[in-house]
Amino acid sequence: LPEINYSLELILFKFKLFTYIFNSKTNKFDSLKFEIFRTRQEVLETMIKGLTDDEREYQANIYGECNLNFYIRSFLETVYDNMCDFFFFFQVFCLVLWCITEFMIYAAVVAVLVVYNLIDSSLEIRRNLLNIRKMSKYSIDINLYQKNKIKEISSETLVPGDIFELPADGTAVPCDCILLSGSVIVNEAMLTGESTPIIKAHLPLSEDRFNYEANTKHMLFSGTKIVQKR
C-alpha cells in the first residue's frame, strides 16, 4: 500500500465525480488512485495488521463511503435543463407568434399544456434517477479486523486497507477486495454473463509484485454473489 504521512493536511477537491489531491512533491493536483506497488508477501504482511482509527479516518476523508452514490439535480435544475431543449424554444416561439396574430385562446391552451409537460417530464426524470440510486445503494453488516480486535460495522464505512470477514453465503460482496485466506466460490454472472461459479483462492506468498490483471483469481469484485466460502 502507498506510504501515508498522516501529519500532512489534506488539500483536495472533486470535479465531475473525480477526486484530485494536492501532491506537495510535484506541487500540483493529481487524480486520486489507489494502487498496490508491492510484492504479494508485502501485501499480506501489511494488510494482516489492519488499520488504526486515525488511519481509517484519513482514508475515509479521501475516498468517501464505500457505496455507489451519485449526485441528482434538484427539481428546479431539472426543469432548467428541460427548458434549454431546442423543442422548448420552438414551442415558446410558436406561442409568441400566435399571440401576435391574436390566436390568444389557442396560445393559452398550448401554454398550459407546455408547462404541464415540462413539470411532468422533470418529475419523471428525477423519479427514475432516485429509483436507480436506491437500487444501486447496498450495505450489509460485516466483521472488521482491526489491530487484534473484531468489531461489526456497516460495509459503507469500509476504506482501502481494511481487513474484514466475508459475509455469509448467498450475499453480495460489498466491494472489490483481495482474498487473504481461505477459498470462495462466487457467481460472477453480473460481470461476465457466465453463470458457471468461479473458484477464488487466497493470495499466496510470493516475491512477485501484485498485479490486478494477473491476480484476478485472488480477487473478489463488488456485487458478485458468494456461493460458498471456506
PDB file of C-alpha atoms in Angstrom:
ATOM      1  CA  LEU A   1       0.000   0.000   0.000  1.00  0.00           C
ATOM      2  CA  PRO A   2       1.176   3.570  -0.556  1.00  0.00           C
ATOM      3  CA  GLU A   3       3.076   5.127   2.331  1.00  0.00           C
ATOM      4  CA  ILE A   4       0.952   7.776   4.052  1.00  0.00           C
ATOM      5  CA  ASN A   5       2.098  10.727   6.134  1.00  0.00           C
ATOM      6  CA  TYR A   6      -0.830  11.286   8.498  1.00  0.00           C
ATOM      7  CA  SER A   7       0.600  14.554   9.823  1.00  0.00           C
ATOM      8  CA  LEU A   8       0.050  16.353   6.498  1.00  0.00           C
ATOM      9  CA  GLU A   9      -3.048  18.428   5.888  1.00  0.00           C
ATOM     10  CA  LEU A  10      -5.275  17.176   3.088  1.00  0.00           C
ATOM     11  CA  ILE A  11      -5.975  19.502   0.157  1.00  0.00           C
ATOM     12  CA  LEU A  12      -8.369  18.001  -2.345  1.00  0.00           C
ATOM     13  CA  PHE A  13     -11.385  18.796  -4.490  1.00  0.00           C
ATOM     14  CA  LYS A  14     -13.912  16.892  -6.584  1.00  0.00           C
ATOM     15  CA  PHE A  15     -14.761  17.639 -10.187  1.00  0.00           C
ATOM     16  CA  LYS A  16     -17.191  15.584 -12.314  1.00  0.00           C
ATOM     17  CA  LEU A  17     -17.103  12.679  -9.810  1.00  0.00           C
ATOM     18  CA  PHE A  18     -13.275  12.548  -9.844  1.00  0.00           C
ATOM     19  CA  THR A  19     -11.190  13.462  -6.784  1.00  0.00           C
ATOM     20  CA  TYR A  20      -7.948  15.407  -7.153  1.00  0.00           C
ATOM     21  CA  ILE A  21      -5.478  15.606  -4.263  1.00  0.00           C
ATOM     22  CA  PHE A  22      -2.568  18.025  -3.860  1.00  0.00           C
ATOM     23  CA  ASN A  23       0.886  16.472  -4.287  1.00  0.00           C
ATOM     24  CA  SER A  24       3.440  18.506  -2.334  1.00  0.00           C
ATOM     25  CA  LYS A  25       6.357  16.835  -4.170  1.00  0.00           C
ATOM     26  CA  THR A  26       5.226  17.914  -7.641  1.00  0.00           C
ATOM     27  CA  ASN A  27       3.321  20.990  -6.393  1.00  0.00           C
ATOM     28  CA  LYS A  28       0.218  20.084  -8.401  1.00  0.00           C
ATOM     29  CA  PHE A  29      -3.072  18.228  -8.080  1.00  0.00           C
ATOM     30  CA  ASP A  30      -3.102  14.581  -9.133  1.00  0.00           C
ATOM     31  CA  SER A  31      -6.149  12.413  -9.776  1.00  0.00           C
ATOM     32  CA  LEU A  32      -6.809  10.075  -6.867  1.00  0.00           C
ATOM     33  CA  LYS A  33      -5.730   6.479  -7.439  1.00  0.00           C
ATOM     34  CA  PHE A  34      -5.293   3.541  -5.111  1.00  0.00           C
ATOM     35  CA  GLU A  35      -2.524   1.317  -6.433  1.00  0.00           C
ATOM     36  CA  ILE A  36      -0.638  -1.539  -4.764  1.00  0.00           C
ATOM     37  CA  PHE A  37       3.020  -1.340  -5.762  1.00  0.00           C
ATOM     38  CA  ARG A  38       4.269  -4.161  -3.558  1.00  0.00           C
ATOM     39  CA  THR A  39       5.011  -7.848  -3.681  1.00  0.00           C
ATOM     40  CA  ARG A  40       2.357 -10.339  -2.636  1.00  0.00           C
ATOM     41  CA  GLN A  41       4.255 -11.092   0.558  1.00  0.00           C
ATOM     42  CA  GLU A  42       4.456  -7.390   1.468  1.00  0.00           C
ATOM     43  CA  VAL A  43       0.733  -7.014   0.789  1.00  0.00           C
ATOM     44  CA  LEU A  44      -0.027  -9.878   3.166  1.00  0.00           C
ATOM     45  CA  GLU A  45       2.350  -8.620   5.859  1.00  0.00           C
ATOM     46  CA  THR A  46       0.896  -5.102   5.655  1.00  0.00           C
ATOM     47  CA  MET A  47      -2.780  -5.957   5.370  1.00  0.00           C
ATOM     48  CA  ILE A  48      -2.843  -8.571   8.119  1.00  0.00           C
ATOM     49  CA  LYS A  49      -2.330  -5.799  10.694  1.00  0.00           C
ATOM     50  CA  GLY A  50      -5.427  -3.819   9.751  1.00  0.00           C
ATOM     51  CA  LEU A  51      -5.778  -0.063  10.208  1.00  0.00           C
ATOM     52  CA  THR A  52      -5.968   2.164  13.267  1.00  0.00           C
ATOM     53  CA  ASP A  53      -8.894   4.547  13.837  1.00  0.00           C
ATOM     54  CA  ASP A  54      -6.769   7.521  12.675  1.00  0.00           C
ATOM     55  CA  GLU A  55      -5.725   5.694   9.518  1.00  0.00           C
ATOM     56  CA  ARG A  56      -9.330   4.739   8.762  1.00  0.00           C
ATOM     57  CA  GLU A  57     -10.481   8.340   9.264  1.00  0.00           C
ATOM     58  CA  TYR A  58      -7.737   9.567   6.919  1.00  0.00           C
ATOM     59  CA  GLN A  59      -8.750   7.084   4.216  1.00  0.00           C
ATOM     60  CA  ALA A  60     -12.446   7.895   4.663  1.00  0.00           C
ATOM     61  CA  ASN A  61     -11.780  11.614   4.143  1.00  0.00           C
ATOM     62  CA  ILE A  62     -10.081  10.844   0.833  1.00  0.00           C
ATOM     63  CA  TYR A  63     -12.154   8.026  -0.620  1.00  0.00           C
ATOM     64  CA  GLY A  64     -15.549   8.690   0.951  1.00  0.00           C
ATOM     65  CA  GLU A  65     -18.105   5.992   1.690  1.00  0.00           C
ATOM     66  CA  CYS A  66     -17.938   2.529   0.158  1.00  0.00           C
ATOM     67  CA  ASN A  67     -21.054   2.805  -1.940  1.00  0.00           C
ATOM     68  CA  LEU A  68     -22.301   3.907  -5.331  1.00  0.00           C
ATOM     69  CA  ASN A  69     -23.761   7.321  -4.666  1.00  0.00           C
ATOM     70  CA  PHE A  70     -24.205   9.919  -7.388  1.00  0.00           C
ATOM     71  CA  TYR A  71     -25.476  13.472  -7.396  1.00  0.00           C
ATOM     72  CA  ILE A  72     -29.055  14.059  -8.525  1.00  0.00           C
ATOM     73  CA  ARG A  73     -30.031  17.540  -9.610  1.00  0.00           C
ATOM     74  CA  SER A  74     -32.809  19.360  -7.810  1.00  0.00           C
ATOM     75  CA  PHE A  75     -36.256  19.750  -9.344  1.00  0.00           C
ATOM     76  CA  LEU A  76     -35.562  23.347 -10.427  1.00  0.00           C
ATOM     77  CA  GLU A  77     -32.249  22.333 -12.024  1.00  0.00           C
ATOM     78  CA  THR A  78     -34.014  19.539 -13.917  1.00  0.00           C
ATOM     79  CA  VAL A  79     -36.692  21.982 -15.109  1.00  0.00           C
ATOM     80  CA  TYR A  80     -33.973  24.376 -16.271  1.00  0.00           C
ATOM     81  CA  ASP A  81     -32.260  21.589 -18.253  1.00  0.00           C
ATOM     82  CA  ASN A  82     -35.536  20.727 -19.971  1.00  0.00           C
ATOM     83  CA  MET A  83     -36.163  24.383 -20.760  1.00  0.00           C
ATOM     84  CA  CYS A  84     -32.807  24.520 -22.562  1.00  0.00           C
ATOM     85  CA  ASP A  85     -34.034  21.904 -25.025  1.00  0.00           C
ATOM     86  CA  PHE A  86     -34.417  23.145 -28.626  1.00  0.00           C
ATOM     87  CA  PHE A  87     -38.017  21.893 -28.887  1.00  0.00           C
ATOM     88  CA  PHE A  88     -38.999  24.017 -25.854  1.00  0.00           C
ATOM     89  CA  PHE A  89     -37.647  27.149 -27.547  1.00  0.00           C
ATOM     90  CA  PHE A  90     -39.610  26.217 -30.670  1.00  0.00           C
ATOM     91  CA  GLN A  91     -42.802  25.947 -28.600  1.00  0.00           C
ATOM     92  CA  VAL A  92     -42.161  29.346 -26.988  1.00  0.00           C
ATOM     93  CA  PHE A  93     -41.579  30.874 -30.418  1.00  0.00           C
ATOM     94  CA  CYS A  94     -44.903  29.435 -31.640  1.00  0.00           C
ATOM     95  CA  LEU A  95     -46.712  30.837 -28.595  1.00  0.00           C
ATOM     96  CA  VAL A  96     -45.301  34.314 -29.248  1.00  0.00           C
ATOM     97  CA  LEU A  97     -46.268  34.056 -32.893  1.00  0.00           C
ATOM     98  CA  TRP A  98     -49.838  33.015 -32.046  1.00  0.00           C
ATOM     99  CA  CYS A  99     -50.171  35.863 -29.543  1.00  0.00           C
ATOM    100  CA  ILE A 100     -49.046  38.368 -32.183  1.00  0.00           C
ATOM    101  CA  THR A 101     -51.606  37.004 -34.668  1.00  0.00           C
ATOM    102  CA  GLU A 102     -54.278  37.197 -31.929  1.00  0.00           C
ATOM    103  CA  PHE A 103     -54.836  33.457 -31.503  1.00  0.00           C
ATOM    104  CA  MET A 104     -54.958  34.130 -27.755  1.00  0.00           C
ATOM    105  CA  ILE A 105     -57.215  31.257 -26.655  1.00  0.00           C
ATOM    106  CA  TYR A 106     -55.273  28.690 -28.680  1.00  0.00           C
ATOM    107  CA  ALA A 107     -51.977  30.103 -27.388  1.00  0.00           C
ATOM    108  CA  ALA A 108     -53.220  29.933 -23.771  1.00  0.00           C
ATOM    109  CA  VAL A 109     -54.289  26.295 -24.109  1.00  0.00           C
ATOM    110  CA  VAL A 110     -50.962  25.319 -25.666  1.00  0.00           C
ATOM    111  CA  ALA A 111     -49.056  27.256 -22.975  1.00  0.00           C
ATOM    112  CA  VAL A 112     -50.828  25.305 -20.227  1.00  0.00           C
ATOM    113  CA  LEU A 113     -50.008  22.010 -21.958  1.00  0.00           C
ATOM    114  CA  VAL A 114     -46.358  23.018 -22.436  1.00  0.00           C
ATOM    115  CA  VAL A 115     -45.956  23.924 -18.750  1.00  0.00           C
ATOM    116  CA  TYR A 116     -47.690  20.710 -17.686  1.00  0.00           C
ATOM    117  CA  ASN A 117     -45.450  18.620 -19.938  1.00  0.00           C
ATOM    118  CA  LEU A 118     -42.352  20.439 -18.643  1.00  0.00           C
ATOM    119  CA  ILE A 119     -43.211  19.759 -14.988  1.00  0.00           C
ATOM    120  CA  ASP A 120     -44.315  16.174 -15.623  1.00  0.00           C
ATOM    121  CA  SER A 121     -41.183  15.236 -17.588  1.00  0.00           C
ATOM    122  CA  SER A 122     -38.930  16.827 -14.935  1.00  0.00           C
ATOM    123  CA  LEU A 123     -40.661  14.882 -12.159  1.00  0.00           C
ATOM    124  CA  GLU A 124     -40.365  11.654 -14.182  1.00  0.00           C
ATOM    125  CA  ILE A 125     -36.629  12.160 -14.756  1.00  0.00           C
ATOM    126  CA  ARG A 126     -35.976  12.766 -11.057  1.00  0.00           C
ATOM    127  CA  ARG A 127     -38.170   9.818 -10.061  1.00  0.00           C
ATOM    128  CA  ASN A 128     -36.210   7.480 -12.352  1.00  0.00           C
ATOM    129  CA  LEU A 129     -32.845   8.706 -11.076  1.00  0.00           C
ATOM    130  CA  LEU A 130     -33.924   8.331  -7.451  1.00  0.00           C
ATOM    131  CA  ASN A 131     -35.048   4.750  -8.150  1.00  0.00           C
ATOM    132  CA  ILE A 132     -31.709   3.959  -9.806  1.00  0.00           C
ATOM    133  CA  ARG A 133     -29.779   5.364  -6.835  1.00  0.00           C
ATOM    134  CA  LYS A 134     -31.979   3.406  -4.438  1.00  0.00           C
ATOM    135  CA  MET A 135     -31.273   0.151  -6.299  1.00  0.00           C
ATOM    136  CA  SER A 136     -27.535   0.851  -6.533  1.00  0.00           C
ATOM    137  CA  LYS A 137     -27.044   1.516  -2.815  1.00  0.00           C
ATOM    138  CA  TYR A 138     -26.086  -1.646  -0.954  1.00  0.00           C
ATOM    139  CA  SER A 139     -24.840  -2.148   2.583  1.00  0.00           C
ATOM    140  CA  ILE A 140     -24.524  -5.057   4.996  1.00  0.00           C
ATOM    141  CA  ASP A 141     -23.039  -5.587   8.452  1.00  0.00           C
ATOM    142  CA  ILE A 142     -19.587  -7.164   8.388  1.00  0.00           C
ATOM    143  CA  ASN A 143     -16.880  -8.054  10.917  1.00  0.00           C
ATOM    144  CA  LEU A 144     -13.862  -5.746  10.718  1.00  0.00           C
ATOM    145  CA  TYR A 145     -10.471  -6.993  11.988  1.00  0.00           C
ATOM    146  CA  GLN A 146      -8.593  -4.083  13.482  1.00  0.00           C
ATOM    147  CA  LYS A 147      -5.377  -4.374  15.495  1.00  0.00           C
ATOM    148  CA  ASN A 148      -6.166  -7.739  17.132  1.00  0.00           C
ATOM    149  CA  LYS A 149      -9.829  -6.922  17.741  1.00  0.00           C
ATOM    150  CA  ILE A 150     -13.070  -7.539  15.880  1.00  0.00           C
ATOM    151  CA  LYS A 151     -15.990  -5.167  15.589  1.00  0.00           C
ATOM    152  CA  GLU A 152     -19.136  -5.114  13.499  1.00  0.00           C
ATOM    153  CA  ILE A 153     -19.512  -2.192  11.100  1.00  0.00           C
ATOM    154  CA  SER A 154     -21.559  -1.265   8.057  1.00  0.00           C
ATOM    155  CA  SER A 155     -19.934  -2.067   4.717  1.00  0.00           C
ATOM    156  CA  GLU A 156     -20.490   1.582   3.716  1.00  0.00           C
ATOM    157  CA  THR A 157     -17.720   2.614   6.137  1.00  0.00           C
ATOM    158  CA  LEU A 158     -15.069   0.320   4.632  1.00  0.00           C
ATOM    159  CA  VAL A 159     -11.906   2.058   3.424  1.00  0.00           C
ATOM    160  CA  PRO A 160      -8.910   0.858   1.371  1.00  0.00           C
ATOM    161  CA  GLY A 161      -6.629  -1.100   3.684  1.00  0.00           C
ATOM    162  CA  ASP A 162      -9.348  -2.647   5.866  1.00  0.00           C
ATOM    163  CA  ILE A 163      -9.332  -6.369   6.540  1.00  0.00           C
ATOM    164  CA  PHE A 164     -12.747  -7.950   7.083  1.00  0.00           C
ATOM    165  CA  GLU A 165     -14.570 -11.251   7.137  1.00  0.00           C
ATOM    166  CA  LEU A 166     -16.554 -12.086   4.030  1.00  0.00           C
ATOM    167  CA  PRO A 167     -20.345 -12.098   4.526  1.00  0.00           C
ATOM    168  CA  ALA A 168     -22.415 -15.264   4.637  1.00  0.00           C
ATOM    169  CA  ASP A 169     -23.145 -17.485   1.640  1.00  0.00           C
ATOM    170  CA  GLY A 170     -25.672 -16.037  -0.794  1.00  0.00           C
ATOM    171  CA  THR A 171     -24.654 -12.457  -0.028  1.00  0.00           C
ATOM    172  CA  ALA A 172     -23.141  -9.985  -2.488  1.00  0.00           C
ATOM    173  CA  VAL A 173     -19.546  -8.843  -1.986  1.00  0.00           C
ATOM    174  CA  PRO A 174     -19.670  -5.208  -0.735  1.00  0.00           C
ATOM    175  CA  CYS A 175     -16.505  -4.025  -2.512  1.00  0.00           C
ATOM    176  CA  ASP A 176     -13.551  -5.079  -4.644  1.00  0.00           C
ATOM    177  CA  CYS A 177     -11.108  -6.880  -2.366  1.00  0.00           C
ATOM    178  CA  ILE A 178      -8.182  -9.295  -2.173  1.00  0.00           C
ATOM    179  CA  LEU A 179      -8.735 -12.714  -0.626  1.00  0.00           C
ATOM    180  CA  LEU A 180      -6.100 -13.142   2.099  1.00  0.00           C
ATOM    181  CA  SER A 181      -7.115 -16.555   3.447  1.00  0.00           C
ATOM    182  CA  GLY A 182      -9.425 -19.418   2.604  1.00  0.00           C
ATOM    183  CA  SER A 183     -11.216 -20.066  -0.674  1.00  0.00           C
ATOM    184  CA  VAL A 184     -14.503 -18.804  -2.073  1.00  0.00           C
ATOM    185  CA  ILE A 185     -16.876 -19.912  -4.810  1.00  0.00           C
ATOM    186  CA  VAL A 186     -18.536 -16.882  -6.415  1.00  0.00           C
ATOM    187  CA  ASN A 187     -21.053 -16.230  -9.144  1.00  0.00           C
ATOM    188  CA  GLU A 188     -19.724 -13.535 -11.499  1.00  0.00           C
ATOM    189  CA  ALA A 189     -22.635 -13.674 -13.944  1.00  0.00           C
ATOM    190  CA  MET A 190     -23.333  -9.972 -13.471  1.00  0.00           C
ATOM    191  CA  LEU A 191     -19.798  -9.173 -14.712  1.00  0.00           C
ATOM    192  CA  THR A 192     -19.135 -11.766 -17.413  1.00  0.00           C
ATOM    193  CA  GLY A 193     -22.563 -13.206 -18.167  1.00  0.00           C
ATOM    194  CA  GLU A 194     -21.157 -16.656 -17.459  1.00  0.00           C
ATOM    195  CA  SER A 195     -23.357 -18.497 -14.960  1.00  0.00           C
ATOM    196  CA  THR A 196     -20.684 -21.087 -14.066  1.00  0.00           C
ATOM    197  CA  PRO A 197     -19.401 -20.469 -10.494  1.00  0.00           C
ATOM    198  CA  ILE A 198     -15.772 -19.365 -10.180  1.00  0.00           C
ATOM    199  CA  ILE A 199     -13.353 -20.611  -7.504  1.00  0.00           C
ATOM    200  CA  LYS A 200     -11.229 -17.925  -5.868  1.00  0.00           C
ATOM    201  CA  ALA A 201      -8.110 -18.853  -3.881  1.00  0.00           C
ATOM    202  CA  HIS A 202      -6.245 -16.800  -1.295  1.00  0.00           C
ATOM    203  CA  LEU A 203      -3.255 -14.690  -2.291  1.00  0.00           C
ATOM    204  CA  PRO A 204      -0.127 -16.896  -1.993  1.00  0.00           C
ATOM    205  CA  LEU A 205       3.200 -15.806  -0.528  1.00  0.00           C
ATOM    206  CA  SER A 206       5.420 -14.709  -3.391  1.00  0.00           C
ATOM    207  CA  GLU A 207       8.099 -12.202  -4.297  1.00  0.00           C
ATOM    208  CA  ASP A 208       6.175 -11.264  -7.440  1.00  0.00           C
ATOM    209  CA  ARG A 209       4.622  -7.810  -7.438  1.00  0.00           C
ATOM    210  CA  PHE A 210       0.875  -7.654  -7.130  1.00  0.00           C
ATOM    211  CA  ASN A 211      -0.911  -7.001 -10.413  1.00  0.00           C
ATOM    212  CA  TYR A 212      -4.655  -6.561 -10.836  1.00  0.00           C
ATOM    213  CA  GLU A 213      -4.931  -8.284 -14.195  1.00  0.00           C
ATOM    214  CA  ALA A 214      -2.658 -11.206 -13.277  1.00  0.00           C
ATOM    215  CA  ASN A 215      -4.243 -11.791  -9.849  1.00  0.00           C
ATOM    216  CA  THR A 216      -7.972 -11.745 -10.603  1.00  0.00           C
ATOM    217  CA  LYS A 217      -8.267 -15.327  -9.324  1.00  0.00           C
ATOM    218  CA  HIS A 218      -7.303 -13.962  -5.899  1.00  0.00           C
ATOM    219  CA  MET A 219      -9.716 -11.008  -6.037  1.00  0.00           C
ATOM    220  CA  LEU A 220     -13.442 -10.654  -5.338  1.00  0.00           C
ATOM    221  CA  PHE A 221     -15.427  -7.979  -7.144  1.00  0.00           C
ATOM    222  CA  SER A 222     -18.207  -5.804  -5.806  1.00  0.00           C
ATOM    223  CA  GLY A 223     -21.723  -7.105  -6.448  1.00  0.00           C
ATOM    224  CA  THR A 224     -20.731 -10.707  -7.224  1.00  0.00           C
ATOM    225  CA  LYS A 225     -22.610 -13.317  -5.190  1.00  0.00           C
ATOM    226  CA  ILE A 226     -20.853 -15.618  -2.708  1.00  0.00           C
ATOM    227  CA  VAL A 227     -21.961 -19.197  -3.362  1.00  0.00           C
ATOM    228  CA  GLN A 228     -19.765 -20.838  -0.739  1.00  0.00           C
ATOM    229  CA  LYS A 229     -16.816 -19.823   1.404  1.00  0.00           C
ATOM    230  CA  ARG A 230     -14.257 -21.835   3.332  1.00  0.00           C
TER     231      ARG A 230
END
